[in-house]
Coordinates of C-alpha atoms in Angstrom, one line a residue:
X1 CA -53.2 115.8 -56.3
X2 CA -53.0 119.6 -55.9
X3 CA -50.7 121.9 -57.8
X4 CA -49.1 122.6 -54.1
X5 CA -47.6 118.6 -54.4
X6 CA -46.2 118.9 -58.2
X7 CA -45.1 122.2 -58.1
X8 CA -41.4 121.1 -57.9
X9 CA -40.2 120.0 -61.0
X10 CA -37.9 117.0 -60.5
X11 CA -34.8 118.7 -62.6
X12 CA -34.9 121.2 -59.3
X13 CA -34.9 118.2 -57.4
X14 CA -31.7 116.9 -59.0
X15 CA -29.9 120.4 -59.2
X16 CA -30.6 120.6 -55.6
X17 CA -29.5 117.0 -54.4
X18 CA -26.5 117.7 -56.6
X19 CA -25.3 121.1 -55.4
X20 CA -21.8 120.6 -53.5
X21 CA -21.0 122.6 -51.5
X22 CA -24.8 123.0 -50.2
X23 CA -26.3 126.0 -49.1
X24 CA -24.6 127.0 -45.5
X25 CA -28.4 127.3 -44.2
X26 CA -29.8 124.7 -46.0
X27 CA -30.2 121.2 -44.1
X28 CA -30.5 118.2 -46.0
X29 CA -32.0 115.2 -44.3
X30 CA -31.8 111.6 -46.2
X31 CA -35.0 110.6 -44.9
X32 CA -36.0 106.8 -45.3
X33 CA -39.8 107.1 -46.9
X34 CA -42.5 109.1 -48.2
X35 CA -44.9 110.4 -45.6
X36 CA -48.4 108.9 -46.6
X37 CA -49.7 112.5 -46.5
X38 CA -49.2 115.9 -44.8
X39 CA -52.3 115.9 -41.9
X40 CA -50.6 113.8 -38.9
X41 CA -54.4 113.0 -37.3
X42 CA -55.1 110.0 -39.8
X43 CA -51.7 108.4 -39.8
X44 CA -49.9 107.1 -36.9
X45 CA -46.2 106.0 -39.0
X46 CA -42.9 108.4 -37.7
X47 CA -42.1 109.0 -41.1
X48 CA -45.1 111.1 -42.0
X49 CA -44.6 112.5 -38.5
X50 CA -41.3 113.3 -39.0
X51 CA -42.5 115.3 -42.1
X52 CA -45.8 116.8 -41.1
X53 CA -46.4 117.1 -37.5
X54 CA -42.5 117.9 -36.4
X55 CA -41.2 120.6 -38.8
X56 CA -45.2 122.2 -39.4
X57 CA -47.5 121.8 -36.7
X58 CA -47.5 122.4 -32.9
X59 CA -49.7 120.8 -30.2
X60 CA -50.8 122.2 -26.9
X61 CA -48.6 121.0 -24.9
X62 CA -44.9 119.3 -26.2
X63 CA -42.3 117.5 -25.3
X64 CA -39.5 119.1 -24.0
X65 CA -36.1 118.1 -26.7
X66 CA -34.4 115.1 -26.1
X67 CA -37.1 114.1 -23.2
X68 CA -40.6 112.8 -22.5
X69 CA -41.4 116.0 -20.2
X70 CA -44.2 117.6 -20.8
X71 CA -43.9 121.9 -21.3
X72 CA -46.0 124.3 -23.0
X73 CA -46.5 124.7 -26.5
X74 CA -49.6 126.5 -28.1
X75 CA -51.0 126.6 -24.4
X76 CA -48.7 128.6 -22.2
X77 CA -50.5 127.2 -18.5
X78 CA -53.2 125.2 -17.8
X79 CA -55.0 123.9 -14.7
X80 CA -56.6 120.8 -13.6
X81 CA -59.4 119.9 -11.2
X82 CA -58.8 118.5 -7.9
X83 CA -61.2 115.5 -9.5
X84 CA -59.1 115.1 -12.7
X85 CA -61.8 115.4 -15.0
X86 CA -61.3 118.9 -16.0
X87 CA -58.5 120.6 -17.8
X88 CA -58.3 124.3 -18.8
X89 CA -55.8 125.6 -21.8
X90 CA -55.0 129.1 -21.8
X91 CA -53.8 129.4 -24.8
X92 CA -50.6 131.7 -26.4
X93 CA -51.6 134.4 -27.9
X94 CA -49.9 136.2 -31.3
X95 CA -49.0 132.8 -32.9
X96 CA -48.9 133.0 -36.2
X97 CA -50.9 130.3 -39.1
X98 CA -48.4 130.0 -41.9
X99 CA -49.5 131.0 -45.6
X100 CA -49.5 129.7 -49.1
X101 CA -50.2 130.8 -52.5
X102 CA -54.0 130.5 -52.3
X103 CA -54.3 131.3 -48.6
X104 CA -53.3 134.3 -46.0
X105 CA -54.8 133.8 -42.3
X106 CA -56.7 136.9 -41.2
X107 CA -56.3 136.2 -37.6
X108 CA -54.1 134.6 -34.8
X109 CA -54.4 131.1 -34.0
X110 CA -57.2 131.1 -31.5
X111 CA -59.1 128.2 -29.2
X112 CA -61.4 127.4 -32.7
X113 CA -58.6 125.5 -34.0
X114 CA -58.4 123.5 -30.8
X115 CA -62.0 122.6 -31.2
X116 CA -61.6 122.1 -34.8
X117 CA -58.7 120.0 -34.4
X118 CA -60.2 117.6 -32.0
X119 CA -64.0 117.1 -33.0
X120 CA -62.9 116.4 -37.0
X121 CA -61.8 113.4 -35.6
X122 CA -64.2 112.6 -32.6
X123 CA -67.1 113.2 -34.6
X124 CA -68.4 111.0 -37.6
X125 CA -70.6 113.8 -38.6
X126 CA -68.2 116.6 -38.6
X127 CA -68.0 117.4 -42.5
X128 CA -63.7 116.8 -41.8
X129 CA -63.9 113.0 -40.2
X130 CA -63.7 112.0 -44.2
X131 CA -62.6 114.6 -46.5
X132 CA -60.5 111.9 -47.9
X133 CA -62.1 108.7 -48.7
X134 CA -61.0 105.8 -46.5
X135 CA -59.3 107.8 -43.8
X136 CA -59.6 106.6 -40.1
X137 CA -58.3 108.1 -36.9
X138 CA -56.0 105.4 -36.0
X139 CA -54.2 107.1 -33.1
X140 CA -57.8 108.8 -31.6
X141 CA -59.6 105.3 -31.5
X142 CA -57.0 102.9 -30.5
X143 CA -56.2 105.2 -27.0
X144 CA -60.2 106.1 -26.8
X145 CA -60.1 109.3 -27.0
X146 CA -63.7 109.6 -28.3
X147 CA -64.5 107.8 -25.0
X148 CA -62.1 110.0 -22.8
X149 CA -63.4 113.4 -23.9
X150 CA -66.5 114.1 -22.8
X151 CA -66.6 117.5 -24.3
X152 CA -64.9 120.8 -25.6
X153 CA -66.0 124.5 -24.8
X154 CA -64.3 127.5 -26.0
X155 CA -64.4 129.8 -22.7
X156 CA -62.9 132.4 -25.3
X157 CA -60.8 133.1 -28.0
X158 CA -57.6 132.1 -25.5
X159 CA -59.1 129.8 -23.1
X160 CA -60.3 126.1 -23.9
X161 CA -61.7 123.9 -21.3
X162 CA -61.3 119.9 -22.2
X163 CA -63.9 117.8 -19.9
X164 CA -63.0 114.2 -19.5
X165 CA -65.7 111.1 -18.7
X166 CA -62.6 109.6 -16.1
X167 CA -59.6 110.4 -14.8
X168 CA -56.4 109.9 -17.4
X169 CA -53.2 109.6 -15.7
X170 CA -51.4 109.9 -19.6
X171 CA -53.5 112.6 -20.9
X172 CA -51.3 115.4 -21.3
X173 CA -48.8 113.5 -22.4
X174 CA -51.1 112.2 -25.4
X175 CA -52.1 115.1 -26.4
X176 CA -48.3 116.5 -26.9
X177 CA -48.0 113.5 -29.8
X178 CA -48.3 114.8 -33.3
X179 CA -52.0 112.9 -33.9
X180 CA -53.4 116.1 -32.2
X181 CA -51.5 118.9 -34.1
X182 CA -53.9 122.0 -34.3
X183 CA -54.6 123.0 -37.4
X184 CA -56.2 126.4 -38.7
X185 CA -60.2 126.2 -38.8
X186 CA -59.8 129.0 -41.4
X187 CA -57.8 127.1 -43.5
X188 CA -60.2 124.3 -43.6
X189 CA -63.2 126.9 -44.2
X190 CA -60.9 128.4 -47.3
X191 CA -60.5 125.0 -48.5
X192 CA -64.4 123.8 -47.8
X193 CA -65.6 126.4 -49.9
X194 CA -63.2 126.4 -52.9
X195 CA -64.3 122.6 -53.1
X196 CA -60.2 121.7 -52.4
X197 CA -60.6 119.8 -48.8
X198 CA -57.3 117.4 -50.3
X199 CA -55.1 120.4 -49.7
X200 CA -55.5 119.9 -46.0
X201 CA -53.4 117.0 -46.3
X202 CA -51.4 118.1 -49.3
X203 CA -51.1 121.6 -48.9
X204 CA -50.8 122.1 -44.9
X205 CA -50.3 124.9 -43.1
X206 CA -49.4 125.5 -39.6
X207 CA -47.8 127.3 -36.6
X208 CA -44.8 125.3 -36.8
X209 CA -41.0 126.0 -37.3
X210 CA -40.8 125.4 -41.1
X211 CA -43.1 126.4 -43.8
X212 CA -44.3 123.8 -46.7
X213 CA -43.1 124.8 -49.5
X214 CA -43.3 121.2 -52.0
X215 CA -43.4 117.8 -53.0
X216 CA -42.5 116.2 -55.2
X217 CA -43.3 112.4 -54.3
X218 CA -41.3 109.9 -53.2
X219 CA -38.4 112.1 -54.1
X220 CA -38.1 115.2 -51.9
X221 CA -39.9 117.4 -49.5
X222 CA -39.0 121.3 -49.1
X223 CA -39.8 123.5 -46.3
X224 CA -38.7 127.3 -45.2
X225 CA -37.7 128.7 -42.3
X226 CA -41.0 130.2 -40.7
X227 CA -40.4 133.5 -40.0
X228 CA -43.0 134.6 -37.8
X229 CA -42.1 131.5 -35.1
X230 CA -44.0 131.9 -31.8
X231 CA -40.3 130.1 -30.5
X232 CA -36.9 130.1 -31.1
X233 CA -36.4 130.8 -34.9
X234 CA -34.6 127.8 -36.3
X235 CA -30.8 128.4 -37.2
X236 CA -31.3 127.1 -40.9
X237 CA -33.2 128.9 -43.5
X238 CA -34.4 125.6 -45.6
X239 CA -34.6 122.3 -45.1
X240 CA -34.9 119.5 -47.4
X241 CA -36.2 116.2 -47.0
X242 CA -34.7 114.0 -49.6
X243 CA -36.3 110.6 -49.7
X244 CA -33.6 107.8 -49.8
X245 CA -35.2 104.4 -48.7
X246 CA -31.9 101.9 -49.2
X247 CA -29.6 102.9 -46.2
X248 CA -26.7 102.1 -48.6
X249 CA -27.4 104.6 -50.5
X250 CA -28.3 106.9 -47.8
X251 CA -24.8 106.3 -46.6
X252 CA -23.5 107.5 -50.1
X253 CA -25.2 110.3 -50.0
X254 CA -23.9 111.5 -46.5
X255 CA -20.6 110.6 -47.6
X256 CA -20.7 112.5 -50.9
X257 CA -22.3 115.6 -48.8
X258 CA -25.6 115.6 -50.5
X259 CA -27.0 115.1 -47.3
X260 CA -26.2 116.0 -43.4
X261 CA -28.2 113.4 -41.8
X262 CA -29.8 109.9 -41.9
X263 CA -31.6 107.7 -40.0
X264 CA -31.6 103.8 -39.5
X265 CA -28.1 103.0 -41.0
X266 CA -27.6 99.4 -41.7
X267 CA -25.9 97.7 -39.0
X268 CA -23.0 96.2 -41.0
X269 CA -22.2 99.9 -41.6
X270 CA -21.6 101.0 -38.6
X271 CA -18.3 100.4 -38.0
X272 CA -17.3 102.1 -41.4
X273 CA -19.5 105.6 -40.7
X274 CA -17.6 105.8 -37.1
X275 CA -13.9 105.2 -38.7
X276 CA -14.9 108.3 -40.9
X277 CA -13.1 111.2 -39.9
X278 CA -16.4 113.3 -41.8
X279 CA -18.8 111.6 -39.4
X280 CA -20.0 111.2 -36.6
X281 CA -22.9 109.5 -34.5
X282 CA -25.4 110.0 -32.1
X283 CA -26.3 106.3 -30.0
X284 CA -29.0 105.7 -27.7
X285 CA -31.1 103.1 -26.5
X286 CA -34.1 103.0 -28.3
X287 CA -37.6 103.1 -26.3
X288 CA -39.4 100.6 -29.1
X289 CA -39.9 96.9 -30.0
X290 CA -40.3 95.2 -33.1
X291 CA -42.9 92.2 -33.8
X292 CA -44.6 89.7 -35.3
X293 CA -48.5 90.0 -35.0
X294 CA -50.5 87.3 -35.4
X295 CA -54.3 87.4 -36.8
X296 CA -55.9 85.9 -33.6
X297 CA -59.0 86.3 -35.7
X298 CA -58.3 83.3 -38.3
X299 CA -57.8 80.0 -37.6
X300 CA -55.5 77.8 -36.4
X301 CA -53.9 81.6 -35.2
X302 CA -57.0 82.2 -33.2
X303 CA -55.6 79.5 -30.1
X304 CA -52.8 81.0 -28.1
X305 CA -51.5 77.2 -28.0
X306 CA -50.6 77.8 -31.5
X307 CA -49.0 80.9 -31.4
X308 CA -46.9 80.1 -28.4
X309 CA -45.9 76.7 -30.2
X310 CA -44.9 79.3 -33.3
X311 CA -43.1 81.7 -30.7
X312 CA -41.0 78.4 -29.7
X313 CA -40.1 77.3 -33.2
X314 CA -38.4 81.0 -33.7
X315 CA -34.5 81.2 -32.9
X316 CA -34.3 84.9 -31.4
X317 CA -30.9 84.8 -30.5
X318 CA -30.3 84.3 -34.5
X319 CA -32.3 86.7 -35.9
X320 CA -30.9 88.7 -33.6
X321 CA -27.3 88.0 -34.7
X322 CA -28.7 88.7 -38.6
X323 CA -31.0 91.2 -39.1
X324 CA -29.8 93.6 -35.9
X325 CA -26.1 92.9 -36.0
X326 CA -25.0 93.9 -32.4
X327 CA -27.3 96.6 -32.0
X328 CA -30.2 95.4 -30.3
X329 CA -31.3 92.8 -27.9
X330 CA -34.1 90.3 -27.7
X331 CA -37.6 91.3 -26.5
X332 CA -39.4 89.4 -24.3
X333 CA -42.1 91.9 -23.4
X334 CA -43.8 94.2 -25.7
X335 CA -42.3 97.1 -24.0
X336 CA -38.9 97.6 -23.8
X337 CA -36.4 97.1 -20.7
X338 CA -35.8 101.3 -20.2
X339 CA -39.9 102.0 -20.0
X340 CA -41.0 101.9 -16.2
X341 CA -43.3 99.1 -15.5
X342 CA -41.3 96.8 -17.7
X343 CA -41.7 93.0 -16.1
X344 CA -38.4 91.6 -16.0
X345 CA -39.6 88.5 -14.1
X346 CA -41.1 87.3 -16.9
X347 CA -39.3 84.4 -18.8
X348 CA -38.9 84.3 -22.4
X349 CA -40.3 81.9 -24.6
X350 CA -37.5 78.9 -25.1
X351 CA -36.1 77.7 -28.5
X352 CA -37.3 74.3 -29.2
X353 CA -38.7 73.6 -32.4
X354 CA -39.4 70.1 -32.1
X355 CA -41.7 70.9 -29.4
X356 CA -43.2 73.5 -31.3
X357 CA -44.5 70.8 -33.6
X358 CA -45.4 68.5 -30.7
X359 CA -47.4 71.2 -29.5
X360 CA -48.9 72.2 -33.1
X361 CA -50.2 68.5 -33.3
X362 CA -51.5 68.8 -30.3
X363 CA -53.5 71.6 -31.4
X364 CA -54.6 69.8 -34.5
X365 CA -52.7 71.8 -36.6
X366 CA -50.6 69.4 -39.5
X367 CA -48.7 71.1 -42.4
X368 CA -49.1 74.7 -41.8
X369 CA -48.8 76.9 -44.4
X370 CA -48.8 80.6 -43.9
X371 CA -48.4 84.2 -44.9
X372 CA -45.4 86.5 -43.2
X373 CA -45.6 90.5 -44.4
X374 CA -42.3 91.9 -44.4
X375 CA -42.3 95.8 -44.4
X376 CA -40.2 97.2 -47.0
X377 CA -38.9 100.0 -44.9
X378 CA -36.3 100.7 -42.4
X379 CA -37.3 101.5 -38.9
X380 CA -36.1 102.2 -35.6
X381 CA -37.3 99.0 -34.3
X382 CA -36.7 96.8 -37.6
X383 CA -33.4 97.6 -39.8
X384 CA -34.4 95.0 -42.4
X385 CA -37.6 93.3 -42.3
X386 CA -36.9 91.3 -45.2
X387 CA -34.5 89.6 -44.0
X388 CA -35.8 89.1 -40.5
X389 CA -39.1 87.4 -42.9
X390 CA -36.2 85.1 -44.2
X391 CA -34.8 83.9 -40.8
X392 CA -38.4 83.0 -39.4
X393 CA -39.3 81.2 -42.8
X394 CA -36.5 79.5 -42.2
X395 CA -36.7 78.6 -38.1
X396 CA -40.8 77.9 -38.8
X397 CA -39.6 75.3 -41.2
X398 CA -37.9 73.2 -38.9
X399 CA -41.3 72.9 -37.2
X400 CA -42.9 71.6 -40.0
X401 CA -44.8 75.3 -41.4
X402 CA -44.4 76.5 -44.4
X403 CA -43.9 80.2 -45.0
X404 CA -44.7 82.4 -48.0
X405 CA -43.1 86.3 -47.6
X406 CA -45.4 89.2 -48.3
X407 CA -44.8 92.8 -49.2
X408 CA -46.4 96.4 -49.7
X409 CA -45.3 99.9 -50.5
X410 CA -45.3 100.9 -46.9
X411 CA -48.5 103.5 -47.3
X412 CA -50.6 99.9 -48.8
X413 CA -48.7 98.3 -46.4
X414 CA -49.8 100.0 -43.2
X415 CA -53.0 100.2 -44.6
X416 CA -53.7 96.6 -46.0
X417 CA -52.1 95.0 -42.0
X418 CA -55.5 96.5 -40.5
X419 CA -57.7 94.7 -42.7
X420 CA -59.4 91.9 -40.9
X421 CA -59.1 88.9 -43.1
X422 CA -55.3 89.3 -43.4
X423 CA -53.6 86.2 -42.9
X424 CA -51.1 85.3 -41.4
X425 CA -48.7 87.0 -39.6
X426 CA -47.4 90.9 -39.8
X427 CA -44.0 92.2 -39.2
X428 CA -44.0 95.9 -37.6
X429 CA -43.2 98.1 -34.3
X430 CA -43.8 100.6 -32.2
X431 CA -41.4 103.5 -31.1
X432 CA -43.2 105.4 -28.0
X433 CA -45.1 108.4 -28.4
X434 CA -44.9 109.5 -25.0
X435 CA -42.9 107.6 -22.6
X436 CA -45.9 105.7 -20.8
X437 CA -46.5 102.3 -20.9
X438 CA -50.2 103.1 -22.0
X439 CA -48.7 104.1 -25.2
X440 CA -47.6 100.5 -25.9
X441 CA -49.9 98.3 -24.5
X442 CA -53.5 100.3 -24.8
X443 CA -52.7 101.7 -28.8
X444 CA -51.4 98.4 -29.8
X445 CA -53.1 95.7 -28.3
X446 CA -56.2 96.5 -26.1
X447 CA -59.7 95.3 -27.3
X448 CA -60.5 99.0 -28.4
X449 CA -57.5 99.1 -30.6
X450 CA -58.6 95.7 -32.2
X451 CA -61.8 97.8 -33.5
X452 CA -61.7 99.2 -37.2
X453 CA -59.3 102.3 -37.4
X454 CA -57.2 101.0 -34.2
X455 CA -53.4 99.7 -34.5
X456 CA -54.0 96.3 -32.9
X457 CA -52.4 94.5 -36.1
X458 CA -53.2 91.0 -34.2
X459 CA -57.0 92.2 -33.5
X460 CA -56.2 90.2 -29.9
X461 CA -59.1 91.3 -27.9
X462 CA -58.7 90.2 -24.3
X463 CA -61.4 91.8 -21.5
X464 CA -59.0 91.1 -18.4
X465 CA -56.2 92.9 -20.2
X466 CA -57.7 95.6 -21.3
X467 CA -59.7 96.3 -18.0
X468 CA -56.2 96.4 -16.0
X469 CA -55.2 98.9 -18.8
X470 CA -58.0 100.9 -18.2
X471 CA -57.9 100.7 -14.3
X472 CA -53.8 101.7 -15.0
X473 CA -54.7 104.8 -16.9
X474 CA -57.6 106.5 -14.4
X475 CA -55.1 105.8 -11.5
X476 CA -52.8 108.8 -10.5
X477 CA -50.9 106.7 -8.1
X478 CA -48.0 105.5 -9.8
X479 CA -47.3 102.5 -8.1
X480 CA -50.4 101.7 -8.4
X481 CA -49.9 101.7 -12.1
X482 CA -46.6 99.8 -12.6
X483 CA -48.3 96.5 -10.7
X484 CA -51.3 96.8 -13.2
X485 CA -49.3 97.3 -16.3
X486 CA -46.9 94.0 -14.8
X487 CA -49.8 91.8 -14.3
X488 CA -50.9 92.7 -18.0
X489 CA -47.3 91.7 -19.4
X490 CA -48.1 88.5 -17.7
X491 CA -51.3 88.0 -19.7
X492 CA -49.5 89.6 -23.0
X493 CA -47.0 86.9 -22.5
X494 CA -49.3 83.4 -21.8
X495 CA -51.5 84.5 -24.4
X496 CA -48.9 85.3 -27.4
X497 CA -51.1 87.8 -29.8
X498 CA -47.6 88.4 -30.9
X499 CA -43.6 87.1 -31.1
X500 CA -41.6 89.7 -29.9
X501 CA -38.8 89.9 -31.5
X502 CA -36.0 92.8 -30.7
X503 CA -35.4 96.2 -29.1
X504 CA -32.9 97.9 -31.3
X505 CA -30.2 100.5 -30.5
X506 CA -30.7 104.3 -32.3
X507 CA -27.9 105.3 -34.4
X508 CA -28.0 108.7 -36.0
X509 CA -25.2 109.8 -38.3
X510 CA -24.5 112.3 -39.4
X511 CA -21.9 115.2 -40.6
X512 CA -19.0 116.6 -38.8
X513 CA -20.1 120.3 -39.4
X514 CA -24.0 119.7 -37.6
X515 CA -24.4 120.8 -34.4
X516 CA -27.9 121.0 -32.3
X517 CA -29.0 117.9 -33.1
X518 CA -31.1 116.6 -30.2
X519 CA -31.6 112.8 -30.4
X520 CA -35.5 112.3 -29.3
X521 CA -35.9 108.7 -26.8
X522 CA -39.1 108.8 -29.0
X523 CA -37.6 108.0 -32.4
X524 CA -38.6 111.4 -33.8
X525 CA -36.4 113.7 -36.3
X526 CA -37.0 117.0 -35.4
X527 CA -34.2 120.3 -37.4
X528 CA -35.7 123.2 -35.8
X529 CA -32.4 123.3 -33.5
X530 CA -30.2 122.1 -36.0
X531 CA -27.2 124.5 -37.2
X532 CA -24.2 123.8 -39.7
X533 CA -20.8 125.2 -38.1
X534 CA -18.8 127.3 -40.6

């Protein structure tokens, strides 16, 4: 690891976690994991976006707070052909790289970072696609964006011009999502040459709102204020990121004013955090789901006959009840009921276990036994997966399957849940990127996503699906779009690749005394508007 990760001693990290009253301009965040590195393009979790691609990088194009519409970011305008297939950046000029010990930028950003950005990942040959060993672009292969671009020409140092094979109806709102943060080329080029290409993920520097300053890990992040901010400055000078994964004790520490913030509170909390005259809370629905993904690769999980019998044996309504606790409802689509498109006609699949077995020995499947991962994390879409493990075990027994519970520090976890010969079944989610549907259904479950690097965790590969995604995404007429993405909710649902299980509600809480907190309908945790009132 580079000396930029251990350079804060973990007495600091105690002093600082410690100090009451805290800093007037520095912001504490309780966040509820370690990121699994600082370079957003290989990782697709919104805990290592929340700490890399929010507070230090910047796309071209954003998302304006609290909403999924599109404005500028490091492009100021662009324009697009009458034929779709052409867009031109023009980009801002004067933004600022940030710096670091062993690195001071000689120039502005400039349309080489674009280009850099983009081909390390598009390209298997650039010298970037694997400066780490194992990496893969999760995010660029599952939405085929290798297959969507056709190329990349710097028209000059502010003007980029992105040619596309087909129309893309999402485009510009996928390239606002933190998997395409531009980084500096001449970073990389410093790095390159010094033999240190790690630091690009440990060490990272951007255009962004706060400055890296340390790690130490799985214990706290620090960042500064970035002075030379193309945007609005941020209102706080530092902000820590102090890695708290049990929400109970994330609670403690909002109560005891060691922290200003949290995410994911438990749900039996809730009711004490809004009787607390210190605290307060931001609600929302959330635009996610959380799910079980089968391995349609192994048997007896590769016949949808068998996973619909296993989506019968499960009790919703219960796990529900137990794991969400009032805030949440049942999914029945694997997009939730506030995303546009969403097929409401669609009936959910009934609670019957005895005909679950029925219809596992009609299948040929006797005396089941199987592996459930449980993610050891909080999430938006999953407040304890453990327990929601526990409540399936339990409702899968009743039709005759036998359960064992699996878990992984969520990094291994994340990572071992793509490998092919997992068995079993996989607990996880999705919060939306970018407010389209595509978002959902292509990243997570189209036949390109099934490949290796995607984020198809059931490897479900199903050609009529994934050509009415396709057809959805070149179309710019919109209801053109919502039929197509119905009719694939219809073959989602009769062919079962997963059990949906919930939708949950977004709690934020947080202190009396922070203002400017915008809640993101994307799950995100962004400070750069956050103040603390006097």
């Amino acid at each position: 690891m580079s000396i930029f990760s251990t350079r804060f001693l973990a007495a600091s990290a105690l002093a600082l976690m410690a100090a009451a009253p805290l800093h007037a301009k520095t912001f504490v965040y309780c966040s509820e994991g370690s990121p699994e590195g600082f370079d957003p393009a290989p990782y697709t979790a919104g805990t290592t976006f929340d700490a890399s691609g929010h507070p230090i990088y910047n796309r071209l194009v954003q998302f304006k707070a609290g909403t999924t519409e599109i404005e500028p970011g490091l492009a100021e305008t662009w324009d697009v052909s009458e034929d779709g297939l052409t867009y031109t950046f023009h980009l801002r000029k004067g933004v600022k790289f940030h710096s670091n010990d062993k690195f001071t930028p000689s120039r502005d950003f400039n349309a080489d970072d674009v280009i850099f950005s983009f081909n390390r990942q598009a390209d298997a040959k650039d010298p970037w696609h694997t400066y780490i060993s194992g990496i893969t672009y999760e995010y660029y292969s599952s939405m085929e964006m290798d297959k969507l671009i056709k190329s990349i020409e710097k028209v000059d140092d502010n003007t980029v011009k992105f040619t596309l094979n087909h129309p893309e109806a999402p485009f510009l709102a996928n390239i606002a999502m933190p998997f395409v943060s531009i980084l500096s080329k001449e970073y990389a080029d410093t790095l390159e040459k010094a033999g240190t290409k790690e630091d690009l993920n440990n060490a990272p520097i951007g255009t962004g709102p706060f400055k890296f300053v340390a790690y130490q890990k799985d214990a706290v992040i620090r960042y500064q204020k970035n002075a030379d901010y193309w945007g609005e400055a941020p209102k706080i000078d530092d902000l820590v990121f102090a890695i708290t994964p049990d929400a109970s004790v994330r609670l403690q520490k909002l109560k005891a004013g060691e922290c200003h913030l949290m995410p994911f509170p438990a749900p039996a909390d809730l009711a004490d955090i809004k009787a607390d005259p210190n605290l307060k809370v931001d609600e929302q629905a959330g635009l996610n789901v959380g799910y079980l993904a089968y391995n349609t690769t192994v048997a007896p999980f590769d016949k949808p006959e068998v996973r619909r019998a296993l989506n019968m044996a499960m009790d919703k309504k219960a796990l529900l009840e137990a794991v969400y606790q009032g805030s949440g409802e049942v999914a029945k689509n694997p997009i939730p009921p506030t995303m546009w498109s969403y097929n409401n006609a669609i009936e959910d699949d009934k609670y019957d276990p005895e005909a679950a077995k029925k219809m596992l020995e009609d299948a040929g499947v006797k005396d089941l036994s199987m592996e459930i991962w449980a993610m050891p994390v909080q999430r938006p879409y999953m407040p304890n997966a453990r327990r929601a493990a526990e409540v399936i075990q339990s409702d899968f027994a009743k039709a005759g399957v036998k359960v064992e519970i699996v878990s992984y520090e969520w990094g291994e976890y994340l990572k071992k849940s793509m490998e092919e010969g997992r068995k079993g079944a996989v607990i996880l989610g999705w919060t939306g990127d970018n407010g389209d549907p595509d978002n959902f259904l292509s990243v997570l479950l189209s036949c390109a996503a099934a490949q290796p690097g995607g984020a198809n965790r059931a490897f479900w590969c199903n050609e009529e699906f994934s050509a009415l995604l396709a057809k959805a995404k070149a179309s710019s007429n919109h209801e053109e779009r919502v039929k197509l993405y119905e009719e694939a909710q219809v073959i989602f649902k009769d062919q079962a690749p997963w059990a949906t299980l919930a939708h949950s509600t977004q709690y934020v809480p947080m202190a009396k005394n922070v203002t400017g907190f915008v809640q993101s309908p994307l799950g995100d945790y962004t400070f750069e508007t956050v103040d603390l009132a006097e």
